Amino acid sequence: MISYRNAAAARAVRALRAARTTPAPVTTTLIVLCCAAFASGPGAGLVPAYGTGDALVRAQQAYFRHWGVIPADLFTGSARAALTPATALFVHGSWVHLLGNMLFLYVFGAMTEERVGRVEFTLFYVGCGYLALLGYAGAHADSVQTLVGASGAISAVLGAFLYLFPRARVTSVLPFLFFLPLRLPAWVVLPFWAALQWLAAGRAADGPGVAYLAHVIGFALGFGYAWARFGRPTRVKVTPAPASEGENQP
């Protein structure tokens, strides 16, 4: 078990070093950290020490309770509970949960990071993710179910991306069009996605499941941040370059 964890830690360190040389090091590092946290936890099923069957289920529940957000515990004044909206951003419940979130972060994170800047993007991601989970917990303050995942932070990235790059084309797969991949501008895709999250959050009034409300809060925070930070987008007037000597008419 010790040798496995040492090897996993060594691989994570090498991946983080490689991430620094990428065009979007913060986005890449966040993806690496989320994948490393999942692979080393009981949810992935890759560590034999967690056992199998009922033992594995108990290990998963204990792991999520330790690192995830429990709304009923969050507002008790406990310092450890107050940190869980930050730690929960790096914990995922299943392979599907992890890969879906990382795909969205990979697609929308790099351009947003480049526009915002590395340090500011890091603070933006963690801060908006924290507030999104906090808002969700406040709406379900009596719940004892655990909330994990980076969805709130990634939704904030989507909101900022919409404001910063509304005309950027995004490949989308729509079920009612027989899952045909389409290239649509962000101002079409992302508001449609946000509206679906809003409708789903309204129907999920009975308590936690998929944290649709955290998605809505994160998206609004991200869009609001980009609007407040960058203001009205400026138009750059392009002046034609002077003609070369050979192109000038005599």
PDB file of C-alpha atoms in Angstrom:
ATOM      1  CA  MET A   1       0.000   0.000   0.000  1.00  0.00           C
ATOM      2  CA  ILE A   2       2.811   2.417   0.861  1.00  0.00           C
ATOM      3  CA  SER A   3       4.676   1.685  -2.371  1.00  0.00           C
ATOM      4  CA  TYR A   4       1.459   2.232  -4.362  1.00  0.00           C
ATOM      5  CA  ARG A   5       0.840   5.623  -2.790  1.00  0.00           C
ATOM      6  CA  ASN A   6       4.471   6.650  -3.280  1.00  0.00           C
ATOM      7  CA  ALA A   7       4.265   5.690  -6.945  1.00  0.00           C
ATOM      8  CA  ALA A   8       0.962   7.549  -7.350  1.00  0.00           C
ATOM      9  CA  ALA A   9       2.453  10.626  -5.669  1.00  0.00           C
ATOM     10  CA  ALA A  10       5.498  10.474  -7.963  1.00  0.00           C
ATOM     11  CA  ARG A  11       3.278  10.306 -11.052  1.00  0.00           C
ATOM     12  CA  ALA A  12       1.228  13.250  -9.805  1.00  0.00           C
ATOM     13  CA  VAL A  13       4.395  15.312  -9.234  1.00  0.00           C
ATOM     14  CA  ARG A  14       5.657  14.539 -12.749  1.00  0.00           C
ATOM     15  CA  ALA A  15       2.272  15.486 -14.206  1.00  0.00           C
ATOM     16  CA  LEU A  16       2.232  18.763 -12.288  1.00  0.00           C
ATOM     17  CA  ARG A  17       5.718  19.622 -13.529  1.00  0.00           C
ATOM     18  CA  ALA A  18       4.632  18.927 -17.099  1.00  0.00           C
ATOM     19  CA  ALA A  19       1.544  21.091 -16.560  1.00  0.00           C
ATOM     20  CA  ARG A  20       3.703  24.162 -15.964  1.00  0.00           C
ATOM     21  CA  THR A  21       4.914  24.062 -19.566  1.00  0.00           C
ATOM     22  CA  THR A  22       1.439  23.958 -21.113  1.00  0.00           C
ATOM     23  CA  PRO A  23      -0.344  27.047 -22.495  1.00  0.00           C
ATOM     24  CA  ALA A  24      -2.926  26.730 -19.669  1.00  0.00           C
ATOM     25  CA  PRO A  25      -0.981  25.443 -16.642  1.00  0.00           C
ATOM     26  CA  VAL A  26      -3.656  26.193 -14.047  1.00  0.00           C
ATOM     27  CA  THR A  27      -6.392  24.404 -15.980  1.00  0.00           C
ATOM     28  CA  THR A  28      -4.107  21.435 -16.579  1.00  0.00           C
ATOM     29  CA  THR A  29      -3.041  21.347 -12.925  1.00  0.00           C
ATOM     30  CA  LEU A  30      -6.661  21.391 -11.754  1.00  0.00           C
ATOM     31  CA  ILE A  31      -7.455  18.460 -14.044  1.00  0.00           C
ATOM     32  CA  VAL A  32      -4.415  16.545 -12.774  1.00  0.00           C
ATOM     33  CA  LEU A  33      -5.319  17.180  -9.126  1.00  0.00           C
ATOM     34  CA  CYS A  34      -8.922  16.066  -9.606  1.00  0.00           C
ATOM     35  CA  CYS A  35      -7.843  12.919 -11.447  1.00  0.00           C
ATOM     36  CA  ALA A  36      -5.160  12.119  -8.855  1.00  0.00           C
ATOM     37  CA  ALA A  37      -7.586  12.623  -5.964  1.00  0.00           C
ATOM     38  CA  PHE A  38     -10.131  10.348  -7.588  1.00  0.00           C
ATOM     39  CA  ALA A  39      -7.641   7.641  -8.573  1.00  0.00           C
ATOM     40  CA  SER A  40      -6.207   7.471  -5.041  1.00  0.00           C
ATOM     41  CA  GLY A  41      -9.632   7.395  -3.352  1.00  0.00           C
ATOM     42  CA  PRO A  42     -12.148   4.600  -2.928  1.00  0.00           C
ATOM     43  CA  GLY A  43     -14.473   5.847  -5.662  1.00  0.00           C
ATOM     44  CA  ALA A  44     -12.175   4.709  -8.482  1.00  0.00           C
ATOM     45  CA  GLY A  45     -11.840   1.163  -7.181  1.00  0.00           C
ATOM     46  CA  LEU A  46      -8.114   1.146  -8.016  1.00  0.00           C
ATOM     47  CA  VAL A  47      -6.708   0.838  -4.473  1.00  0.00           C
ATOM     48  CA  PRO A  48      -7.004  -2.720  -3.073  1.00  0.00           C
ATOM     49  CA  ALA A  49      -6.564  -1.471   0.495  1.00  0.00           C
ATOM     50  CA  TYR A  50     -10.126  -0.103   0.484  1.00  0.00           C
ATOM     51  CA  GLY A  51     -11.503  -3.612   0.079  1.00  0.00           C
ATOM     52  CA  THR A  52     -14.476  -4.769  -1.949  1.00  0.00           C
ATOM     53  CA  GLY A  53     -18.222  -5.108  -1.526  1.00  0.00           C
ATOM     54  CA  ASP A  54     -19.645  -3.607   1.664  1.00  0.00           C
ATOM     55  CA  ALA A  55     -16.191  -2.590   2.897  1.00  0.00           C
ATOM     56  CA  LEU A  56     -15.620  -0.533  -0.240  1.00  0.00           C
ATOM     57  CA  VAL A  57     -19.048   1.114   0.088  1.00  0.00           C
ATOM     58  CA  ARG A  58     -18.306   2.073   3.702  1.00  0.00           C
ATOM     59  CA  ALA A  59     -14.906   3.454   2.682  1.00  0.00           C
ATOM     60  CA  GLN A  60     -16.519   5.549  -0.043  1.00  0.00           C
ATOM     61  CA  GLN A  61     -19.130   6.955   2.337  1.00  0.00           C
ATOM     62  CA  ALA A  62     -16.487   7.832   4.942  1.00  0.00           C
ATOM     63  CA  TYR A  63     -14.279   9.424   2.271  1.00  0.00           C
ATOM     64  CA  PHE A  64     -17.086  11.593   0.922  1.00  0.00           C
ATOM     65  CA  ARG A  65     -18.204  12.618   4.429  1.00  0.00           C
ATOM     66  CA  HIS A  66     -14.652  13.673   5.290  1.00  0.00           C
ATOM     67  CA  TRP A  67     -13.909  15.723   2.161  1.00  0.00           C
ATOM     68  CA  GLY A  68     -17.376  16.640   0.910  1.00  0.00           C
ATOM     69  CA  VAL A  69     -19.945  19.213   2.001  1.00  0.00           C
ATOM     70  CA  ILE A  70     -22.659  18.152   4.425  1.00  0.00           C
ATOM     71  CA  PRO A  71     -25.106  21.101   4.469  1.00  0.00           C
ATOM     72  CA  ALA A  72     -26.401  20.346   7.979  1.00  0.00           C
ATOM     73  CA  ASP A  73     -22.845  20.538   9.365  1.00  0.00           C
ATOM     74  CA  LEU A  74     -21.594  23.498   7.351  1.00  0.00           C
ATOM     75  CA  PHE A  75     -23.155  26.282   9.413  1.00  0.00           C
ATOM     76  CA  THR A  76     -22.327  24.867  12.858  1.00  0.00           C
ATOM     77  CA  GLY A  77     -19.184  26.981  13.217  1.00  0.00           C
ATOM     78  CA  SER A  78     -16.777  24.080  12.748  1.00  0.00           C
ATOM     79  CA  ALA A  79     -13.543  25.142  11.068  1.00  0.00           C
ATOM     80  CA  ARG A  80     -13.174  21.755   9.368  1.00  0.00           C
ATOM     81  CA  ALA A  81     -16.702  21.929   7.963  1.00  0.00           C
ATOM     82  CA  ALA A  82     -16.032  25.455   6.695  1.00  0.00           C
ATOM     83  CA  LEU A  83     -13.176  24.129   4.558  1.00  0.00           C
ATOM     84  CA  THR A  84     -15.224  21.409   2.879  1.00  0.00           C
ATOM     85  CA  PRO A  85     -16.635  23.611   0.060  1.00  0.00           C
ATOM     86  CA  ALA A  86     -13.001  23.973  -1.063  1.00  0.00           C
ATOM     87  CA  THR A  87     -11.947  20.341  -0.633  1.00  0.00           C
ATOM     88  CA  ALA A  88     -15.146  19.064  -2.261  1.00  0.00           C
ATOM     89  CA  LEU A  89     -14.093  20.759  -5.521  1.00  0.00           C
ATOM     90  CA  PHE A  90     -11.448  18.058  -6.009  1.00  0.00           C
ATOM     91  CA  VAL A  91     -13.590  15.039  -5.073  1.00  0.00           C
ATOM     92  CA  HIS A  92     -15.860  13.176  -7.498  1.00  0.00           C
ATOM     93  CA  GLY A  93     -18.306  10.365  -6.995  1.00  0.00           C
ATOM     94  CA  SER A  94     -17.716   8.232 -10.092  1.00  0.00           C
ATOM     95  CA  TRP A  95     -15.757   7.960 -13.315  1.00  0.00           C
ATOM     96  CA  VAL A  96     -18.649   9.485 -15.257  1.00  0.00           C
ATOM     97  CA  HIS A  97     -18.850  12.386 -12.804  1.00  0.00           C
ATOM     98  CA  LEU A  98     -15.108  13.013 -13.042  1.00  0.00           C
ATOM     99  CA  LEU A  99     -14.740  12.698 -16.808  1.00  0.00           C
ATOM    100  CA  GLY A 100     -17.782  14.854 -17.539  1.00  0.00           C
ATOM    101  CA  ASN A 101     -16.512  17.672 -15.353  1.00  0.00           C
ATOM    102  CA  MET A 102     -12.944  17.452 -16.644  1.00  0.00           C
ATOM    103  CA  LEU A 103     -14.148  17.571 -20.254  1.00  0.00           C
ATOM    104  CA  PHE A 104     -15.981  20.840 -19.615  1.00  0.00           C
ATOM    105  CA  LEU A 105     -12.985  22.259 -17.744  1.00  0.00           C
ATOM    106  CA  TYR A 106     -10.624  21.247 -20.548  1.00  0.00           C
ATOM    107  CA  VAL A 107     -12.808  22.774 -23.280  1.00  0.00           C
ATOM    108  CA  PHE A 108     -13.612  26.087 -21.575  1.00  0.00           C
ATOM    109  CA  GLY A 109     -10.849  26.540 -19.019  1.00  0.00           C
ATOM    110  CA  ALA A 110      -7.818  27.211 -21.211  1.00  0.00           C
ATOM    111  CA  MET A 111      -9.151  30.262 -23.072  1.00  0.00           C
ATOM    112  CA  THR A 112     -10.674  31.694 -19.904  1.00  0.00           C
ATOM    113  CA  GLU A 113      -7.404  31.242 -18.009  1.00  0.00           C
ATOM    114  CA  GLU A 114      -5.432  32.907 -20.791  1.00  0.00           C
ATOM    115  CA  ARG A 115      -7.777  35.914 -20.771  1.00  0.00           C
ATOM    116  CA  VAL A 116      -8.016  36.242 -16.980  1.00  0.00           C
ATOM    117  CA  GLY A 117      -4.447  35.383 -16.003  1.00  0.00           C
ATOM    118  CA  ARG A 118      -3.084  32.439 -14.036  1.00  0.00           C
ATOM    119  CA  VAL A 119      -3.205  33.751 -10.478  1.00  0.00           C
ATOM    120  CA  GLU A 120      -6.547  35.476 -10.902  1.00  0.00           C
ATOM    121  CA  PHE A 121      -8.021  32.443 -12.641  1.00  0.00           C
ATOM    122  CA  THR A 122      -6.963  30.224  -9.709  1.00  0.00           C
ATOM    123  CA  LEU A 123      -8.616  32.532  -7.181  1.00  0.00           C
ATOM    124  CA  PHE A 124     -11.676  32.898  -9.407  1.00  0.00           C
ATOM    125  CA  TYR A 125     -12.082  29.134  -9.822  1.00  0.00           C
ATOM    126  CA  VAL A 126     -11.752  28.258  -6.142  1.00  0.00           C
ATOM    127  CA  GLY A 127     -13.703  31.288  -4.923  1.00  0.00           C
ATOM    128  CA  CYS A 128     -16.671  30.822  -7.248  1.00  0.00           C
ATOM    129  CA  GLY A 129     -16.679  27.085  -6.640  1.00  0.00           C
ATOM    130  CA  TYR A 130     -16.705  27.654  -2.883  1.00  0.00           C
ATOM    131  CA  LEU A 131     -19.557  30.157  -3.084  1.00  0.00           C
ATOM    132  CA  ALA A 132     -21.581  27.923  -5.415  1.00  0.00           C
ATOM    133  CA  LEU A 133     -21.406  25.002  -2.981  1.00  0.00           C
ATOM    134  CA  LEU A 134     -22.065  27.356  -0.061  1.00  0.00           C
ATOM    135  CA  GLY A 135     -25.176  28.698  -1.773  1.00  0.00           C
ATOM    136  CA  TYR A 136     -26.418  25.200  -2.497  1.00  0.00           C
ATOM    137  CA  ALA A 137     -25.829  24.160   1.112  1.00  0.00           C
ATOM    138  CA  GLY A 138     -27.707  27.219   2.323  1.00  0.00           C
ATOM    139  CA  ALA A 139     -30.712  26.247   0.214  1.00  0.00           C
ATOM    140  CA  HIS A 140     -30.634  22.708   1.671  1.00  0.00           C
ATOM    141  CA  ALA A 141     -29.441  23.546   5.163  1.00  0.00           C
ATOM    142  CA  ASP A 142     -31.140  20.560   6.807  1.00  0.00           C
ATOM    143  CA  SER A 143     -29.725  17.951   4.447  1.00  0.00           C
ATOM    144  CA  VAL A 144     -27.242  15.372   5.726  1.00  0.00           C
ATOM    145  CA  GLN A 145     -26.368  14.079   2.245  1.00  0.00           C
ATOM    146  CA  THR A 146     -22.866  14.741   0.985  1.00  0.00           C
ATOM    147  CA  LEU A 147     -22.096  17.074  -1.907  1.00  0.00           C
ATOM    148  CA  VAL A 148     -18.885  16.641  -3.925  1.00  0.00           C
ATOM    149  CA  GLY A 149     -17.591  17.721  -7.309  1.00  0.00           C
ATOM    150  CA  ALA A 150     -16.167  20.649  -9.243  1.00  0.00           C
ATOM    151  CA  SER A 151     -19.414  21.434 -11.077  1.00  0.00           C
ATOM    152  CA  GLY A 152     -19.985  24.768  -9.344  1.00  0.00           C
ATOM    153  CA  ALA A 153     -16.501  26.043 -10.167  1.00  0.00           C
ATOM    154  CA  ILE A 154     -16.650  24.763 -13.746  1.00  0.00           C
ATOM    155  CA  SER A 155     -20.067  26.383 -14.195  1.00  0.00           C
ATOM    156  CA  ALA A 156     -18.411  29.666 -13.188  1.00  0.00           C
ATOM    157  CA  VAL A 157     -15.824  29.100 -15.913  1.00  0.00           C
ATOM    158  CA  LEU A 158     -18.668  28.598 -18.401  1.00  0.00           C
ATOM    159  CA  GLY A 159     -20.303  31.841 -17.281  1.00  0.00           C
ATOM    160  CA  ALA A 160     -17.078  33.804 -17.665  1.00  0.00           C
ATOM    161  CA  PHE A 161     -16.412  32.156 -21.030  1.00  0.00           C
ATOM    162  CA  LEU A 162     -19.836  33.239 -22.280  1.00  0.00           C
ATOM    163  CA  TYR A 163     -19.134  36.871 -21.450  1.00  0.00           C
ATOM    164  CA  LEU A 164     -15.553  36.879 -22.719  1.00  0.00           C
ATOM    165  CA  PHE A 165     -16.009  34.784 -25.882  1.00  0.00           C
ATOM    166  CA  PRO A 166     -19.699  34.888 -26.865  1.00  0.00           C
ATOM    167  CA  ARG A 167     -18.984  34.187 -30.538  1.00  0.00           C
ATOM    168  CA  ALA A 168     -16.545  31.320 -30.013  1.00  0.00           C
ATOM    169  CA  ARG A 169     -17.879  28.161 -31.636  1.00  0.00           C
ATOM    170  CA  VAL A 170     -18.446  25.136 -29.422  1.00  0.00           C
ATOM    171  CA  THR A 171     -19.052  21.568 -30.575  1.00  0.00           C
ATOM    172  CA  SER A 172     -22.380  20.409 -29.123  1.00  0.00           C
ATOM    173  CA  VAL A 173     -24.319  17.165 -29.245  1.00  0.00           C
ATOM    174  CA  LEU A 174     -28.105  17.598 -29.054  1.00  0.00           C
ATOM    175  CA  PRO A 175     -30.269  14.538 -28.269  1.00  0.00           C
ATOM    176  CA  PHE A 176     -33.321  15.839 -30.144  1.00  0.00           C
ATOM    177  CA  LEU A 177     -31.179  16.118 -33.291  1.00  0.00           C
ATOM    178  CA  PHE A 178     -30.138  12.451 -33.128  1.00  0.00           C
ATOM    179  CA  PHE A 179     -26.899  13.313 -31.276  1.00  0.00           C
ATOM    180  CA  LEU A 180     -25.382  14.965 -34.332  1.00  0.00           C
ATOM    181  CA  PRO A 181     -22.320  17.082 -33.426  1.00  0.00           C
ATOM    182  CA  LEU A 182     -22.893  20.731 -34.291  1.00  0.00           C
ATOM    183  CA  ARG A 183     -20.608  23.755 -34.124  1.00  0.00           C
ATOM    184  CA  LEU A 184     -22.611  26.524 -32.485  1.00  0.00           C
ATOM    185  CA  PRO A 185     -21.581  29.875 -30.985  1.00  0.00           C
ATOM    186  CA  ALA A 186     -21.194  30.048 -27.209  1.00  0.00           C
ATOM    187  CA  TRP A 187     -24.016  32.594 -26.927  1.00  0.00           C
ATOM    188  CA  VAL A 188     -26.383  29.850 -28.162  1.00  0.00           C
ATOM    189  CA  VAL A 189     -24.984  26.809 -26.343  1.00  0.00           C
ATOM    190  CA  LEU A 190     -24.200  28.156 -22.883  1.00  0.00           C
ATOM    191  CA  PRO A 191     -27.433  30.076 -22.166  1.00  0.00           C
ATOM    192  CA  PHE A 192     -29.340  26.984 -23.309  1.00  0.00           C
ATOM    193  CA  TRP A 193     -27.287  24.863 -20.900  1.00  0.00           C
ATOM    194  CA  ALA A 194     -27.844  27.341 -18.061  1.00  0.00           C
ATOM    195  CA  ALA A 195     -31.596  27.363 -18.705  1.00  0.00           C
ATOM    196  CA  LEU A 196     -31.683  23.578 -18.455  1.00  0.00           C
ATOM    197  CA  GLN A 197     -29.853  23.739 -15.121  1.00  0.00           C
ATOM    198  CA  TRP A 198     -32.323  26.348 -13.854  1.00  0.00           C
ATOM    199  CA  LEU A 199     -35.316  24.228 -14.827  1.00  0.00           C
ATOM    200  CA  ALA A 200     -33.769  21.128 -13.274  1.00  0.00           C
ATOM    201  CA  ALA A 201     -32.961  23.026 -10.068  1.00  0.00           C
ATOM    202  CA  GLY A 202     -36.604  24.083  -9.794  1.00  0.00           C
ATOM    203  CA  ARG A 203     -37.733  20.482 -10.006  1.00  0.00           C
ATOM    204  CA  ALA A 204     -35.131  19.258  -7.501  1.00  0.00           C
ATOM    205  CA  ALA A 205     -36.756  20.948  -4.533  1.00  0.00           C
ATOM    206  CA  ASP A 206     -36.825  17.720  -2.547  1.00  0.00           C
ATOM    207  CA  GLY A 207     -33.113  17.863  -1.738  1.00  0.00           C
ATOM    208  CA  PRO A 208     -29.671  16.851  -3.002  1.00  0.00           C
ATOM    209  CA  GLY A 209     -29.066  14.705  -6.020  1.00  0.00           C
ATOM    210  CA  VAL A 210     -27.327  16.420  -8.902  1.00  0.00           C
ATOM    211  CA  ALA A 211     -26.437  19.877  -7.609  1.00  0.00           C
ATOM    212  CA  TYR A 212     -28.236  21.847 -10.311  1.00  0.00           C
ATOM    213  CA  LEU A 213     -28.596  24.871  -8.074  1.00  0.00           C
ATOM    214  CA  ALA A 214     -24.821  24.972  -7.573  1.00  0.00           C
ATOM    215  CA  HIS A 215     -24.480  24.989 -11.357  1.00  0.00           C
ATOM    216  CA  VAL A 216     -26.837  27.951 -11.653  1.00  0.00           C
ATOM    217  CA  ILE A 217     -25.111  29.877  -8.854  1.00  0.00           C
ATOM    218  CA  GLY A 218     -21.660  29.183 -10.270  1.00  0.00           C
ATOM    219  CA  PHE A 219     -22.686  30.212 -13.788  1.00  0.00           C
ATOM    220  CA  ALA A 220     -24.161  33.496 -12.527  1.00  0.00           C
ATOM    221  CA  LEU A 221     -21.064  34.206 -10.420  1.00  0.00           C
ATOM    222  CA  GLY A 222     -18.745  33.549 -13.344  1.00  0.00           C
ATOM    223  CA  PHE A 223     -20.688  35.733 -15.746  1.00  0.00           C
ATOM    224  CA  GLY A 224     -21.015  38.488 -13.138  1.00  0.00           C
ATOM    225  CA  TYR A 225     -17.300  38.344 -12.355  1.00  0.00           C
ATOM    226  CA  ALA A 226     -16.325  38.669 -16.013  1.00  0.00           C
ATOM    227  CA  TRP A 227     -18.769  41.556 -16.502  1.00  0.00           C
ATOM    228  CA  ALA A 228     -17.464  43.401 -13.412  1.00  0.00           C
ATOM    229  CA  ARG A 229     -13.814  42.638 -14.122  1.00  0.00           C
ATOM    230  CA  PHE A 230     -13.629  43.371 -17.834  1.00  0.00           C
ATOM    231  CA  GLY A 231     -16.591  45.672 -18.342  1.00  0.00           C
ATOM    232  CA  ARG A 232     -17.969  46.327 -21.755  1.00  0.00           C
ATOM    233  CA  PRO A 233     -15.892  44.606 -24.434  1.00  0.00           C
ATOM    234  CA  THR A 234     -13.932  47.068 -26.519  1.00  0.00           C
ATOM    235  CA  ARG A 235     -13.852  46.977 -30.274  1.00  0.00           C
ATOM    236  CA  VAL A 236     -10.443  47.157 -31.864  1.00  0.00           C
ATOM    237  CA  LYS A 237     -10.373  49.089 -35.112  1.00  0.00           C
ATOM    238  CA  VAL A 238      -8.035  47.410 -37.547  1.00  0.00           C
ATOM    239  CA  THR A 239      -6.161  49.861 -39.792  1.00  0.00           C
ATOM    240  CA  PRO A 240      -5.059  48.394 -43.115  1.00  0.00           C
ATOM    241  CA  ALA A 241      -1.301  48.113 -43.445  1.00  0.00           C
ATOM    242  CA  PRO A 242       0.295  50.486 -45.968  1.00  0.00           C
ATOM    243  CA  ALA A 243       0.835  49.001 -49.381  1.00  0.00           C
ATOM    244  CA  SER A 244       4.293  47.830 -50.189  1.00  0.00           C
ATOM    245  CA  GLU A 245       6.346  49.745 -52.743  1.00  0.00           C
ATOM    246  CA  GLY A 246       5.574  47.230 -55.444  1.00  0.00           C
ATOM    247  CA  GLU A 247       1.810  47.649 -54.890  1.00  0.00           C
ATOM    248  CA  ASN A 248       1.749  51.440 -55.156  1.00  0.00           C
ATOM    249  CA  GLN A 249       0.428  52.801 -58.413  1.00  0.00           C
ATOM    250  CA  PRO A 250       2.813  55.065 -60.365  1.00  0.00           C
TER     251      PRO A 250
END
